[in-house]
PDB file of C-alpha atoms and ligand atoms in Angstrom:
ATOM      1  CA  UNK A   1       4.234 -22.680   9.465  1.00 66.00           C
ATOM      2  CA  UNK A   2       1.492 -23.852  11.837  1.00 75.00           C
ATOM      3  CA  UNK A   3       0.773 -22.417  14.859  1.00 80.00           C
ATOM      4  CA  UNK A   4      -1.736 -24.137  17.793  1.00 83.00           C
ATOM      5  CA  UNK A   5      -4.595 -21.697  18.475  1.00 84.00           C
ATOM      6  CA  UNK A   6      -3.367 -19.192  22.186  1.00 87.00           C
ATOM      7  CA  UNK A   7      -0.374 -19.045  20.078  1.00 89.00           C
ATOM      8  CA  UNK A   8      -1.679 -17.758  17.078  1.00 92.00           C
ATOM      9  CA  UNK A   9      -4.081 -15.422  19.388  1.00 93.00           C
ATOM     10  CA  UNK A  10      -0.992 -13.536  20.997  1.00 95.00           C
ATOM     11  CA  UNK A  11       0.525 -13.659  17.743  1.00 95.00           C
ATOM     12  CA  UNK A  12      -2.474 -11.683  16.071  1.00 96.00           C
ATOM     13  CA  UNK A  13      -2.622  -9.379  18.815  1.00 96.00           C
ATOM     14  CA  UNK A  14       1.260  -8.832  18.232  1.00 97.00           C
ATOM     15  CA  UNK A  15       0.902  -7.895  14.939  1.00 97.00           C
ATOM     16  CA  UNK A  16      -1.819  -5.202  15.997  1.00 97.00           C
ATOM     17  CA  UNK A  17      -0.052  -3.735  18.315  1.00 97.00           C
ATOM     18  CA  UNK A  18       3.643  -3.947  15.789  1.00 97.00           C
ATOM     19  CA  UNK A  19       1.292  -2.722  13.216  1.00 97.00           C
ATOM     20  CA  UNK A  20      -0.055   0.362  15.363  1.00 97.00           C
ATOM     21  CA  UNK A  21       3.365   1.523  16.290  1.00 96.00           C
ATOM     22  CA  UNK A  22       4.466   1.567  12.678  1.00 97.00           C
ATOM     23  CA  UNK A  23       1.333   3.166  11.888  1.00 97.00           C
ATOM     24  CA  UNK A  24       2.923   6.204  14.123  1.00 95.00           C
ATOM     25  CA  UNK A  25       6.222   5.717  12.930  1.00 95.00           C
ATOM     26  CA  UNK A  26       3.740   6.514   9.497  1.00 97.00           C
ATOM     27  CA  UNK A  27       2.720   9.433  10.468  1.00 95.00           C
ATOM     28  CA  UNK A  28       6.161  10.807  11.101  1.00 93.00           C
ATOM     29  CA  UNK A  29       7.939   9.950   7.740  1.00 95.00           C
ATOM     30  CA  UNK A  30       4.511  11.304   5.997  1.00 96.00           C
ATOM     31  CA  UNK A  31       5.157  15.099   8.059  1.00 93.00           C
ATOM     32  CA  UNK A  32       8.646  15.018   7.875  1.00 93.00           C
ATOM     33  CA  UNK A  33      10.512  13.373   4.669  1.00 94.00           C
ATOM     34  CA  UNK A  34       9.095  16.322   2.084  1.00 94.00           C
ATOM     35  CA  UNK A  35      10.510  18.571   4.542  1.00 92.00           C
ATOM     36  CA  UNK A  36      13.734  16.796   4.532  1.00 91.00           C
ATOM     37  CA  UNK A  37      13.843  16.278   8.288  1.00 89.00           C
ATOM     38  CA  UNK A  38      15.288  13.679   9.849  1.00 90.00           C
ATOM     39  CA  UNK A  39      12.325  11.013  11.555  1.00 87.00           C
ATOM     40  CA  UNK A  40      14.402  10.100  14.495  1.00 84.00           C
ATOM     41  CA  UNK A  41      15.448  13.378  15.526  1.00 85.00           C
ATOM     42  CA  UNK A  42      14.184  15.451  17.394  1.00 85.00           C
ATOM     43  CA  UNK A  43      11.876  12.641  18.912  1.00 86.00           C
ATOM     44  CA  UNK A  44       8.117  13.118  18.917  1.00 87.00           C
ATOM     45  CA  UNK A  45       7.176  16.970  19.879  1.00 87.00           C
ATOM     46  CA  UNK A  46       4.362  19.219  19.437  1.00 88.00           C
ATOM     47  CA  UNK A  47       4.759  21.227  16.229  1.00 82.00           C
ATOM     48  CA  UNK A  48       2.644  24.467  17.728  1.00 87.00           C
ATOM     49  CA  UNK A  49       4.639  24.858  20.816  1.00 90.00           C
ATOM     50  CA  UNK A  50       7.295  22.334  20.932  1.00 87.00           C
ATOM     51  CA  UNK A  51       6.981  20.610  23.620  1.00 90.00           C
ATOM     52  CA  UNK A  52       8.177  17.073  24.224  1.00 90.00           C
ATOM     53  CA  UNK A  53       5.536  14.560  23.820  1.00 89.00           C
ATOM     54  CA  UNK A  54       5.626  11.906  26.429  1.00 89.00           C
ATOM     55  CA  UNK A  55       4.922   8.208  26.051  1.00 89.00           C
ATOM     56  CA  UNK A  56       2.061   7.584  27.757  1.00 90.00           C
ATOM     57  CA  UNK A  57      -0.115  10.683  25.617  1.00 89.00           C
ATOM     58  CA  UNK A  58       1.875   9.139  22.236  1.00 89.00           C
ATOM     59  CA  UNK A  59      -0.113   5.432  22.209  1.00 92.00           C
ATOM     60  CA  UNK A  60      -1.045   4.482  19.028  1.00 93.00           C
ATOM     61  CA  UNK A  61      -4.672   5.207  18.045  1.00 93.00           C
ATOM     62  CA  UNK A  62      -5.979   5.416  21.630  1.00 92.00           C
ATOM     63  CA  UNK A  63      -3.845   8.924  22.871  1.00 92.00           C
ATOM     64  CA  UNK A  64      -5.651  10.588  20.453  1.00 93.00           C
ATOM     65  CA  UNK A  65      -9.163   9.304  21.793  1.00 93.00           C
ATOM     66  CA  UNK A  66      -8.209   9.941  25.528  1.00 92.00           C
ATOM     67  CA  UNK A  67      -6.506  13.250  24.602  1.00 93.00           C
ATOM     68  CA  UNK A  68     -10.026  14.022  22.869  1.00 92.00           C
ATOM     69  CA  UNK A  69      -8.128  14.841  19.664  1.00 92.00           C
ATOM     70  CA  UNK A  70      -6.376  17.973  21.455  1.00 93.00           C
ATOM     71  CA  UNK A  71      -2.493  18.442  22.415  1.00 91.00           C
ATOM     72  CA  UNK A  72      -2.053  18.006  26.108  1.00 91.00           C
ATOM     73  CA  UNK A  73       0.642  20.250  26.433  1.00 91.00           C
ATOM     74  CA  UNK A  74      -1.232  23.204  24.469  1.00 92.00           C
ATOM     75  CA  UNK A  75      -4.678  21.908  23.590  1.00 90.00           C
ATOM     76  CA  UNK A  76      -4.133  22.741  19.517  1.00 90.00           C
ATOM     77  CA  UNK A  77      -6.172  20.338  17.550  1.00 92.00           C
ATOM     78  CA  UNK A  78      -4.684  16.983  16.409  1.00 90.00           C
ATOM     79  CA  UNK A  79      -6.331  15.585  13.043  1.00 91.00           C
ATOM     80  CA  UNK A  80      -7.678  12.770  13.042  1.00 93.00           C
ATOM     81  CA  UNK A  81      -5.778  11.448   9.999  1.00 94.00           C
ATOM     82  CA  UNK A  82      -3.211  10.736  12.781  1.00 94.00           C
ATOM     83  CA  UNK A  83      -5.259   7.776  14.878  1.00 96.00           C
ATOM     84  CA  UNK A  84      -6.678   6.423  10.928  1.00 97.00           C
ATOM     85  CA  UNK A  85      -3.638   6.293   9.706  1.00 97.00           C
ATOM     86  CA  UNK A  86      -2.383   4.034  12.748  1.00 97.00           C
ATOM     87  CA  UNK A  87      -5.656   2.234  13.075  1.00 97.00           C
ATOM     88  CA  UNK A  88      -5.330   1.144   9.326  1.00 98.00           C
ATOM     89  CA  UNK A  89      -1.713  -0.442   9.502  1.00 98.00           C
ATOM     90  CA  UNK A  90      -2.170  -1.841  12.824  1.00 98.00           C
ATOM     91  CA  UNK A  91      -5.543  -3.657  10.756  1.00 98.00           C
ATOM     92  CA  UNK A  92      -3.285  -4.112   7.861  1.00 98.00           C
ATOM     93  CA  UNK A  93      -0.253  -6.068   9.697  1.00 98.00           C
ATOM     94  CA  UNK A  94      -3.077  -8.005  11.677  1.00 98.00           C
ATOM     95  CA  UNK A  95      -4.863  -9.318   8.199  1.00 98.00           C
ATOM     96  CA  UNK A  96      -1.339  -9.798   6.595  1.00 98.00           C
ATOM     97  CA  UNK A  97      -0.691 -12.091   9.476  1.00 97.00           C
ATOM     98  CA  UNK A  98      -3.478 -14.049   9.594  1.00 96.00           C
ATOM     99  CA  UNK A  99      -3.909 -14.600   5.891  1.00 96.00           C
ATOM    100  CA  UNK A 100      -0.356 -15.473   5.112  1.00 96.00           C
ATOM    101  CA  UNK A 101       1.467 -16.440   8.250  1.00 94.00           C
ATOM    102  CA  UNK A 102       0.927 -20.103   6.952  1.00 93.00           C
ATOM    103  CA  UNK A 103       3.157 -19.240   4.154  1.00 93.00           C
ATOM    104  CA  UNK A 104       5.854 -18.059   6.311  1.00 92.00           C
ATOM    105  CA  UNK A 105       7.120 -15.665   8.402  1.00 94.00           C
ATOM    106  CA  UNK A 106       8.850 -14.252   5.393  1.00 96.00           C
ATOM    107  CA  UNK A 107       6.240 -13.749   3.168  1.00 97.00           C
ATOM    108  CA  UNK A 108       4.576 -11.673   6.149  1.00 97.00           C
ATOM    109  CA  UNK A 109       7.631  -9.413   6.783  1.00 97.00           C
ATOM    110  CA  UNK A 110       7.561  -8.678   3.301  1.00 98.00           C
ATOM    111  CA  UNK A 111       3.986  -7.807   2.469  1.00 98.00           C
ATOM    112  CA  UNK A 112       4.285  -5.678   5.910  1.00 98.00           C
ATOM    113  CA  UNK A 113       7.453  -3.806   4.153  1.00 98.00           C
ATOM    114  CA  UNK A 114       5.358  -3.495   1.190  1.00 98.00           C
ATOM    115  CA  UNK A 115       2.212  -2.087   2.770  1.00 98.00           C
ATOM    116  CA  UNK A 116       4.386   0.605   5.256  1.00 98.00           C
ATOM    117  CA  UNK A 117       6.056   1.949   1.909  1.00 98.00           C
ATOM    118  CA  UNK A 118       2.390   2.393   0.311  1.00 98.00           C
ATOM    119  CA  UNK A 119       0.842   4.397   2.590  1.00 98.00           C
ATOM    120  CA  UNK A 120       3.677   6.508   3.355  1.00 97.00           C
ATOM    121  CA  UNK A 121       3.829   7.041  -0.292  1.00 97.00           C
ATOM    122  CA  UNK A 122       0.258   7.729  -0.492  1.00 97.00           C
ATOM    123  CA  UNK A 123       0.472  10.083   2.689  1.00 96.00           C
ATOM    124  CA  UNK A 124       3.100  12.118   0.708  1.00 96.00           C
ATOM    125  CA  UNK A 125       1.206  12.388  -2.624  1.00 94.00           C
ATOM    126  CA  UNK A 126      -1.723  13.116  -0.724  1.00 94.00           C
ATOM    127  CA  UNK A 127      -0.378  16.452   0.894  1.00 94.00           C
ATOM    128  CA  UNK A 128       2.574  16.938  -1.831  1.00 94.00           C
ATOM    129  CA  UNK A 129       1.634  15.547  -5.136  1.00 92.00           C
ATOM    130  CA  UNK A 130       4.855  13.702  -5.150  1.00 92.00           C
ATOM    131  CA  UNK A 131       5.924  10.665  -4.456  1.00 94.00           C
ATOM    132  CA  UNK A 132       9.770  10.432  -3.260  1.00 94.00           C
ATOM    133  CA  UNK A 133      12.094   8.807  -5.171  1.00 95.00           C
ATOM    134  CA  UNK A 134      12.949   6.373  -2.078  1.00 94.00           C
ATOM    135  CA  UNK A 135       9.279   5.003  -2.178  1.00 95.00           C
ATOM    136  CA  UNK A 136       9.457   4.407  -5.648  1.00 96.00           C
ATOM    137  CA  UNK A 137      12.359   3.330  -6.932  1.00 97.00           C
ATOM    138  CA  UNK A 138      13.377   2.526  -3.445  1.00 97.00           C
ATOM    139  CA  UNK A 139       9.902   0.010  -3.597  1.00 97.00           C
ATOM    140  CA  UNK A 140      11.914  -1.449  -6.744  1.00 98.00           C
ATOM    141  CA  UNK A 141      15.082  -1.928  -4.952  1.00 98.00           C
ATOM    142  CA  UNK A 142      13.129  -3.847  -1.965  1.00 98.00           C
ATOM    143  CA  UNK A 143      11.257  -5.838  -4.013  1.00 98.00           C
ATOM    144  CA  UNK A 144      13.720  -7.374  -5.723  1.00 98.00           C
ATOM    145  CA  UNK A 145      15.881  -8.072  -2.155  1.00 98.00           C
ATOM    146  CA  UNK A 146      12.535  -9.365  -0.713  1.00 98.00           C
ATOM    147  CA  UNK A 147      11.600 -11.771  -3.484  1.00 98.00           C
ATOM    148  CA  UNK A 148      15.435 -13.057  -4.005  1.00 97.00           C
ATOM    149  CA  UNK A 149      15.412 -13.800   0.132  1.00 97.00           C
ATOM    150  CA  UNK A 150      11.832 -14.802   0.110  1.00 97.00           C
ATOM    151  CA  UNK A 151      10.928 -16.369  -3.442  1.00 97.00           C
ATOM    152  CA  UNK A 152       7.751 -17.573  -1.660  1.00 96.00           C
ATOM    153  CA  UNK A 153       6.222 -14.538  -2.486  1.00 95.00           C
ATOM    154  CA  UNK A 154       6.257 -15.605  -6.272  1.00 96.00           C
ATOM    155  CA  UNK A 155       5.991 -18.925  -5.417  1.00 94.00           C
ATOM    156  CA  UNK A 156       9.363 -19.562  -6.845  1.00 94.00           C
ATOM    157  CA  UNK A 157      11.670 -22.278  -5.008  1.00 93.00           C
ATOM    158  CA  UNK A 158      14.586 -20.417  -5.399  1.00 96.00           C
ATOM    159  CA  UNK A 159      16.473 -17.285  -4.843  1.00 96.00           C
ATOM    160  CA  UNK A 160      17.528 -16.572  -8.605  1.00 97.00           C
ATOM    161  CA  UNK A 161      13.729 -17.225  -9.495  1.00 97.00           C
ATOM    162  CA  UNK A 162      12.253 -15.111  -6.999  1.00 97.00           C
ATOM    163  CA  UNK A 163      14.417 -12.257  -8.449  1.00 98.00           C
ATOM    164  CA  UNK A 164      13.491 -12.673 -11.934  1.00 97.00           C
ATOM    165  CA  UNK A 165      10.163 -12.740 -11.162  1.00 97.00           C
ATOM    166  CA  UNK A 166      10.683  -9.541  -9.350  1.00 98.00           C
ATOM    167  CA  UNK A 167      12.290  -7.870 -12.094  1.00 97.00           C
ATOM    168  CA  UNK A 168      10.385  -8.901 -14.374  1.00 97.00           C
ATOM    169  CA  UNK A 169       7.091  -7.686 -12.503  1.00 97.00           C
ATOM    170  CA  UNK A 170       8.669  -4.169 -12.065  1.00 98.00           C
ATOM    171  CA  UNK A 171       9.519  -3.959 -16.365  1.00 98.00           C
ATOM    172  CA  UNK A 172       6.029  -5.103 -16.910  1.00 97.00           C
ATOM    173  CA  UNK A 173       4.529  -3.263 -14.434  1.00 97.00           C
ATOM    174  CA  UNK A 174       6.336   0.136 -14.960  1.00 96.00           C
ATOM    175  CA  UNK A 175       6.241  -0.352 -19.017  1.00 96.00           C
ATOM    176  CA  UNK A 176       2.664  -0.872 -19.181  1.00 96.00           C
ATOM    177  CA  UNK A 177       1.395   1.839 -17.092  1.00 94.00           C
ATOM    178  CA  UNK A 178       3.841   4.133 -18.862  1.00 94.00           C
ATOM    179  CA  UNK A 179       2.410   3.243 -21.885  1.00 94.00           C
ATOM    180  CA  UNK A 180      -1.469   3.916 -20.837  1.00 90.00           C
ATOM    181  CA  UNK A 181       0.432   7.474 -19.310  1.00 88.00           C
ATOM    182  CA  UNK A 182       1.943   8.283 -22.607  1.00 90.00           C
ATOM    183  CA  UNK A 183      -1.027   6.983 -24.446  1.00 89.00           C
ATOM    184  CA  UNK A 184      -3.515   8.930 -22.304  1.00 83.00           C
ATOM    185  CA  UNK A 185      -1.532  12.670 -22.488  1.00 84.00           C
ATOM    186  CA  UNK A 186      -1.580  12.377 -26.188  1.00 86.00           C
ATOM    187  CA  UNK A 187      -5.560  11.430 -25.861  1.00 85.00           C
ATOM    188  CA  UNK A 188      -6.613  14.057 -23.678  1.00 78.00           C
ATOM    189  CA  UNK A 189      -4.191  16.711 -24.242  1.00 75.00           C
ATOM    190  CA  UNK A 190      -2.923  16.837 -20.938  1.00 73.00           C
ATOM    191  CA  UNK A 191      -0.865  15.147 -18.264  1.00 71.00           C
ATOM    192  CA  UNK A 192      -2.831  11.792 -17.070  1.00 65.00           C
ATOM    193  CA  UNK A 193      -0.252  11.001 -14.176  1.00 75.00           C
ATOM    194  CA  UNK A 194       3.727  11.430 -13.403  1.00 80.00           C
ATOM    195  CA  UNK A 195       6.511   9.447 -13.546  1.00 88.00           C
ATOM    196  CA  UNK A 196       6.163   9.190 -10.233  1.00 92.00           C
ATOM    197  CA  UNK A 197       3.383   6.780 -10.192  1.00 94.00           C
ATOM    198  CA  UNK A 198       5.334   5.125 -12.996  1.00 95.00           C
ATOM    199  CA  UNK A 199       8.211   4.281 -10.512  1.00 96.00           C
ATOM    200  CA  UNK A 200       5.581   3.455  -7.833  1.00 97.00           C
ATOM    201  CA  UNK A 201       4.227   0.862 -10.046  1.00 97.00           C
ATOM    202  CA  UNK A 202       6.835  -0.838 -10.744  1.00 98.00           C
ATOM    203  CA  UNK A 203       8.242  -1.231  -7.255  1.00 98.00           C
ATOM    204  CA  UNK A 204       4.298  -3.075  -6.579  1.00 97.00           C
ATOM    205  CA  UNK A 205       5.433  -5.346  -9.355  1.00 97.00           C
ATOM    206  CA  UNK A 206       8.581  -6.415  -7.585  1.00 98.00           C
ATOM    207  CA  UNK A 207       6.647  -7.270  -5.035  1.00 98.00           C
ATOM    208  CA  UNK A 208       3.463  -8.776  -6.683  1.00 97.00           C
ATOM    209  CA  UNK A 209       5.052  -9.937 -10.068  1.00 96.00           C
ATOM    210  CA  UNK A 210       4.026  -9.564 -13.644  1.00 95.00           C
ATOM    211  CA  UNK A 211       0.473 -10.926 -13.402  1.00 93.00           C
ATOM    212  CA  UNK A 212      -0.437  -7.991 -10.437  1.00 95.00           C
ATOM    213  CA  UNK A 213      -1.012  -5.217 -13.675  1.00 94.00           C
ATOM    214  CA  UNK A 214      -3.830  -7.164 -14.828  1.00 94.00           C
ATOM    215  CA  UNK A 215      -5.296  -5.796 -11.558  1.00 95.00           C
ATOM    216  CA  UNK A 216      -3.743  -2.725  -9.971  1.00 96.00           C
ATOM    217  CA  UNK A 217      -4.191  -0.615 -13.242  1.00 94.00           C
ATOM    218  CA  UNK A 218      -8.384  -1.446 -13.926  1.00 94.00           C
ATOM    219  CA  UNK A 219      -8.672  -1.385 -10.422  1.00 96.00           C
ATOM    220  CA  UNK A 220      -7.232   1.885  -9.409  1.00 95.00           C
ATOM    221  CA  UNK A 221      -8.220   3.541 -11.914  1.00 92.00           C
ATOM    222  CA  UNK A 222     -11.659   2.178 -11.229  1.00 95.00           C
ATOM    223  CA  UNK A 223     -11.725   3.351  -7.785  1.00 95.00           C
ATOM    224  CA  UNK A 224     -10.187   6.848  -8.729  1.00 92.00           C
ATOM    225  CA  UNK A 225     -12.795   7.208 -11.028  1.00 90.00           C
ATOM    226  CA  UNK A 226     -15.582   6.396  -8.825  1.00 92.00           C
ATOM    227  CA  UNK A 227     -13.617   9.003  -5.774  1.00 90.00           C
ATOM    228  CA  UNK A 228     -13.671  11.392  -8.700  1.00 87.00           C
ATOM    229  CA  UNK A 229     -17.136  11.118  -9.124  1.00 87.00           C
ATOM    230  CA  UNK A 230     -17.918  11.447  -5.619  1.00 87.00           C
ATOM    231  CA  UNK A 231     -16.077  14.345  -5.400  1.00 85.00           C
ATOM    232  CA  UNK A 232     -18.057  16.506  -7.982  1.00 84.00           C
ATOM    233  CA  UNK A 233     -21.378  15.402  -6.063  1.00 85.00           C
ATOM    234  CA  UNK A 234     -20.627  15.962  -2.691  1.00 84.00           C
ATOM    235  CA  UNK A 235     -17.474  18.301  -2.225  1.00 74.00           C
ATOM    236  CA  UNK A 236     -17.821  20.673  -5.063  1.00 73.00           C
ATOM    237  CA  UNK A 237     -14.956  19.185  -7.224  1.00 68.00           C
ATOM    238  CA  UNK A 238     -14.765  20.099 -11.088  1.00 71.00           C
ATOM    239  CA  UNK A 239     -13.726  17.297 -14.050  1.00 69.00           C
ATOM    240  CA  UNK A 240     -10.074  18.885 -13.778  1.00 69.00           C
ATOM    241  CA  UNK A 241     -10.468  18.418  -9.585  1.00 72.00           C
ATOM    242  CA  UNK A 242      -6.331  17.697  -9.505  1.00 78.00           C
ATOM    243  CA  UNK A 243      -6.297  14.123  -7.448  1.00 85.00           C
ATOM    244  CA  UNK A 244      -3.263  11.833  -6.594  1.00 90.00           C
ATOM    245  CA  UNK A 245      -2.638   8.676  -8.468  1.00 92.00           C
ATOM    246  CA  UNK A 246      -0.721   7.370  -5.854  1.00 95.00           C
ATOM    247  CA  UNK A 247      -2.909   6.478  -3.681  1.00 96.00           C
ATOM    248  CA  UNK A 248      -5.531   4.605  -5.858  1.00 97.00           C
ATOM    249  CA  UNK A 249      -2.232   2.644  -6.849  1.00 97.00           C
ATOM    250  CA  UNK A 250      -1.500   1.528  -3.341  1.00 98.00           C
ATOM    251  CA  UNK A 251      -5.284   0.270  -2.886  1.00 97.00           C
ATOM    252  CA  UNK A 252      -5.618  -1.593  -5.643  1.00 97.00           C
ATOM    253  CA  UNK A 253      -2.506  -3.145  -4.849  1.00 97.00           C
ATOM    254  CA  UNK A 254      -3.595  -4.236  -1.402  1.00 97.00           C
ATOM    255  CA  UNK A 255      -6.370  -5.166  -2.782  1.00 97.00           C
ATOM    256  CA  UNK A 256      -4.462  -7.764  -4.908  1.00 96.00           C
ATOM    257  CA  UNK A 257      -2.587  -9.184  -1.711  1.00 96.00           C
ATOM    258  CA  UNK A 258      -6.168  -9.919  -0.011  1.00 96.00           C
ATOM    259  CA  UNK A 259      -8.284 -11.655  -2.525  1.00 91.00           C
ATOM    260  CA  UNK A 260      -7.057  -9.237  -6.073  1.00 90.00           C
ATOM    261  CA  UNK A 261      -4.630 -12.078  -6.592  1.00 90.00           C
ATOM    262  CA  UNK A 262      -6.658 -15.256  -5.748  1.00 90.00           C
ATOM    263  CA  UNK A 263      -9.652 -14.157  -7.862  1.00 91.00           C
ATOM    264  CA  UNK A 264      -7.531 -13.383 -10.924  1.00 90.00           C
ATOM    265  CA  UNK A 265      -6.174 -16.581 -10.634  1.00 89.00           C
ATOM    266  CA  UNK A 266      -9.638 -18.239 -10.581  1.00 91.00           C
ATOM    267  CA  UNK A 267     -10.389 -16.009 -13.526  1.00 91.00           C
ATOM    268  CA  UNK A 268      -7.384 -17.628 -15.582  1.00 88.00           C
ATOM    269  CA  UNK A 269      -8.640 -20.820 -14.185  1.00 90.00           C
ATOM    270  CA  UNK A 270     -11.872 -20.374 -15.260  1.00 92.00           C
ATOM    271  CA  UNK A 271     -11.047 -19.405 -18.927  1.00 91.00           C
ATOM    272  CA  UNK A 272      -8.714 -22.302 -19.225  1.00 90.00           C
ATOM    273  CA  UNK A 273     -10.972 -24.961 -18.480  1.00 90.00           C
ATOM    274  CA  UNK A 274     -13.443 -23.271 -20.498  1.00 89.00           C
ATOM    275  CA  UNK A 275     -11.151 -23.759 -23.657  1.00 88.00           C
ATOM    276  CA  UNK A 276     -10.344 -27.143 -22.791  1.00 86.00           C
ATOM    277  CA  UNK A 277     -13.590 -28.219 -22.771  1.00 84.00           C
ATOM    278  CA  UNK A 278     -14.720 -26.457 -25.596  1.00 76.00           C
ATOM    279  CA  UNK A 279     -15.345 -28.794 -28.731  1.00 74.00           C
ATOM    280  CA  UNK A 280     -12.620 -29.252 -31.046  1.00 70.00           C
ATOM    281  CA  UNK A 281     -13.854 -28.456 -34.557  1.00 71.00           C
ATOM    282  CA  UNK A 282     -12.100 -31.258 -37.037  1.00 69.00           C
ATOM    283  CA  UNK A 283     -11.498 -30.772 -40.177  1.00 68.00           C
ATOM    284  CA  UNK A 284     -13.961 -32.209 -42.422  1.00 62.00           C
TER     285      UNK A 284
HETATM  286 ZN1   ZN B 301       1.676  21.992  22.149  1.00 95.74          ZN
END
């Protein structure tokens, strides 16, 4: 897909906008699935005093800002988590579109499925410690649909590759990271991480294929480490500070879809030619 350039401008600012509005949407199924309430019903209300929240005070990111972060019906504080967490997957769909909207429009649905099941996943293990079932296993299920209708995303030609791929990225994927789990309990004597992130793994991997674990696992674990750290120095945290998995999972793995997956590829690349042009030792 090519598109000339005031077409690809109202396209980008589409995908803002789309991306803001399911940033809110976000922020709804993060509140309301671990209470088990449905996220269409009631609509949008203030959870002090109930009121209806109108339209015009419920824009993504900029309500809050004109609203100086307070309710308009009662004036109870309204976190700011609310306008980041729409800012981020309106900035998320936008850089989704641009880098890959010249592999299809597909490929960008998909990786904007993807990303909207992350970070309500993350949302939810950030207040809960648990990620839902229908995040993770649910993240296997539409992987596997998205790669057999969009094989692009594995760079497969057809439908029946694209789903192999898929599964076979969510075995690896879950496999290996239950492996370092299992490993890692015996180690240290204590739980490392649920089977929870073990699902969520694996749906990334129906999405990102077999090659992604090379790179989410280091990579989250390299930034949880490092958050971790940060956390003992500046908020007080201990060593057994508990901190969601989750999370450092869904980074890495966007991560991979913006650069993750290009440079491990060059990596691969790079090691190949390296052997190829290494000497050949003959026998004397
Ligand atoms: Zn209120």
């Amino acid at each position: 897909m090519d598109l000339p350039a005031p077409y690809l401008y109202i396209f980008a600012v589409f995908a803002f906008v789309v991306g803001g509005c399911f940033g809110s949407l976000l922020n709804v199924c993060i509140y309301r699935i671990p209470l088990g309430v449905s996220i269409v019903y009631p609509g949008s209300h203030c959870s002090v005093c109930g009121s209806p929240i109108p339209w015009y005070n419920n824009i993504p990111i900029f309500s809050w800002f004109i609203l100086k972060g307070r309710a308009a019906c009662c004036g109870t504080r309204i976190d700011r988590r609310y306008w980041i967490i729409e800012a981020i997957t309106a900035v998320l769909f936008l850089a989704i579109f641009l880098k890959y909207y010249t592999e299809g429009v597909g490929v960008v649905l998909c990786y904007a499925l993807m990303v909207f099941g992350l970070i309500a996943a993350s949302g939810i293990d950030m207040d809960h410690f648990i990620i839902p079932d229908r995040f993770t296993l649910g993240g296997v299920v539409a992987g596997i649909v998205c790669s057999t209708l969009v094989p692009e995303l594995h760079h497969q030609t057809s439908a029946w590759k694209g789903f192999n791929a898929a599964l076979g990225g969510a075995f690896v994927s879950g496999l290996v990271l239950w492996l370092v789990a299992t490993i890692g309990s015996k180690i240290f004597k204590k739980e490392a991480m649920g089977m929870g992130d073990v699902k969520f793994i694996a749906g990334m991997g129906a999405f990102l294929g077999t090659s992604s674990i090379v790179w989410v696992i280091p990579v989250s674990a390299f930034i949880g480490s490092i958050f971790g750290i940060f956390l003992i120095f500046t908020k007080g945290g201990t060593w057994g500070t508990r901190m969601p998995y989750g999370p450092f999972l869904a980074l890495a793995a966007i991560l991979w879809i913006f650069g993750g997956s290009d440079a491990t590829q060059a990596y691969f690349d790079h090691i190949q030619k390296t052997l190829q042009a290494a000497p050949v030792i003959q026998p004397a």
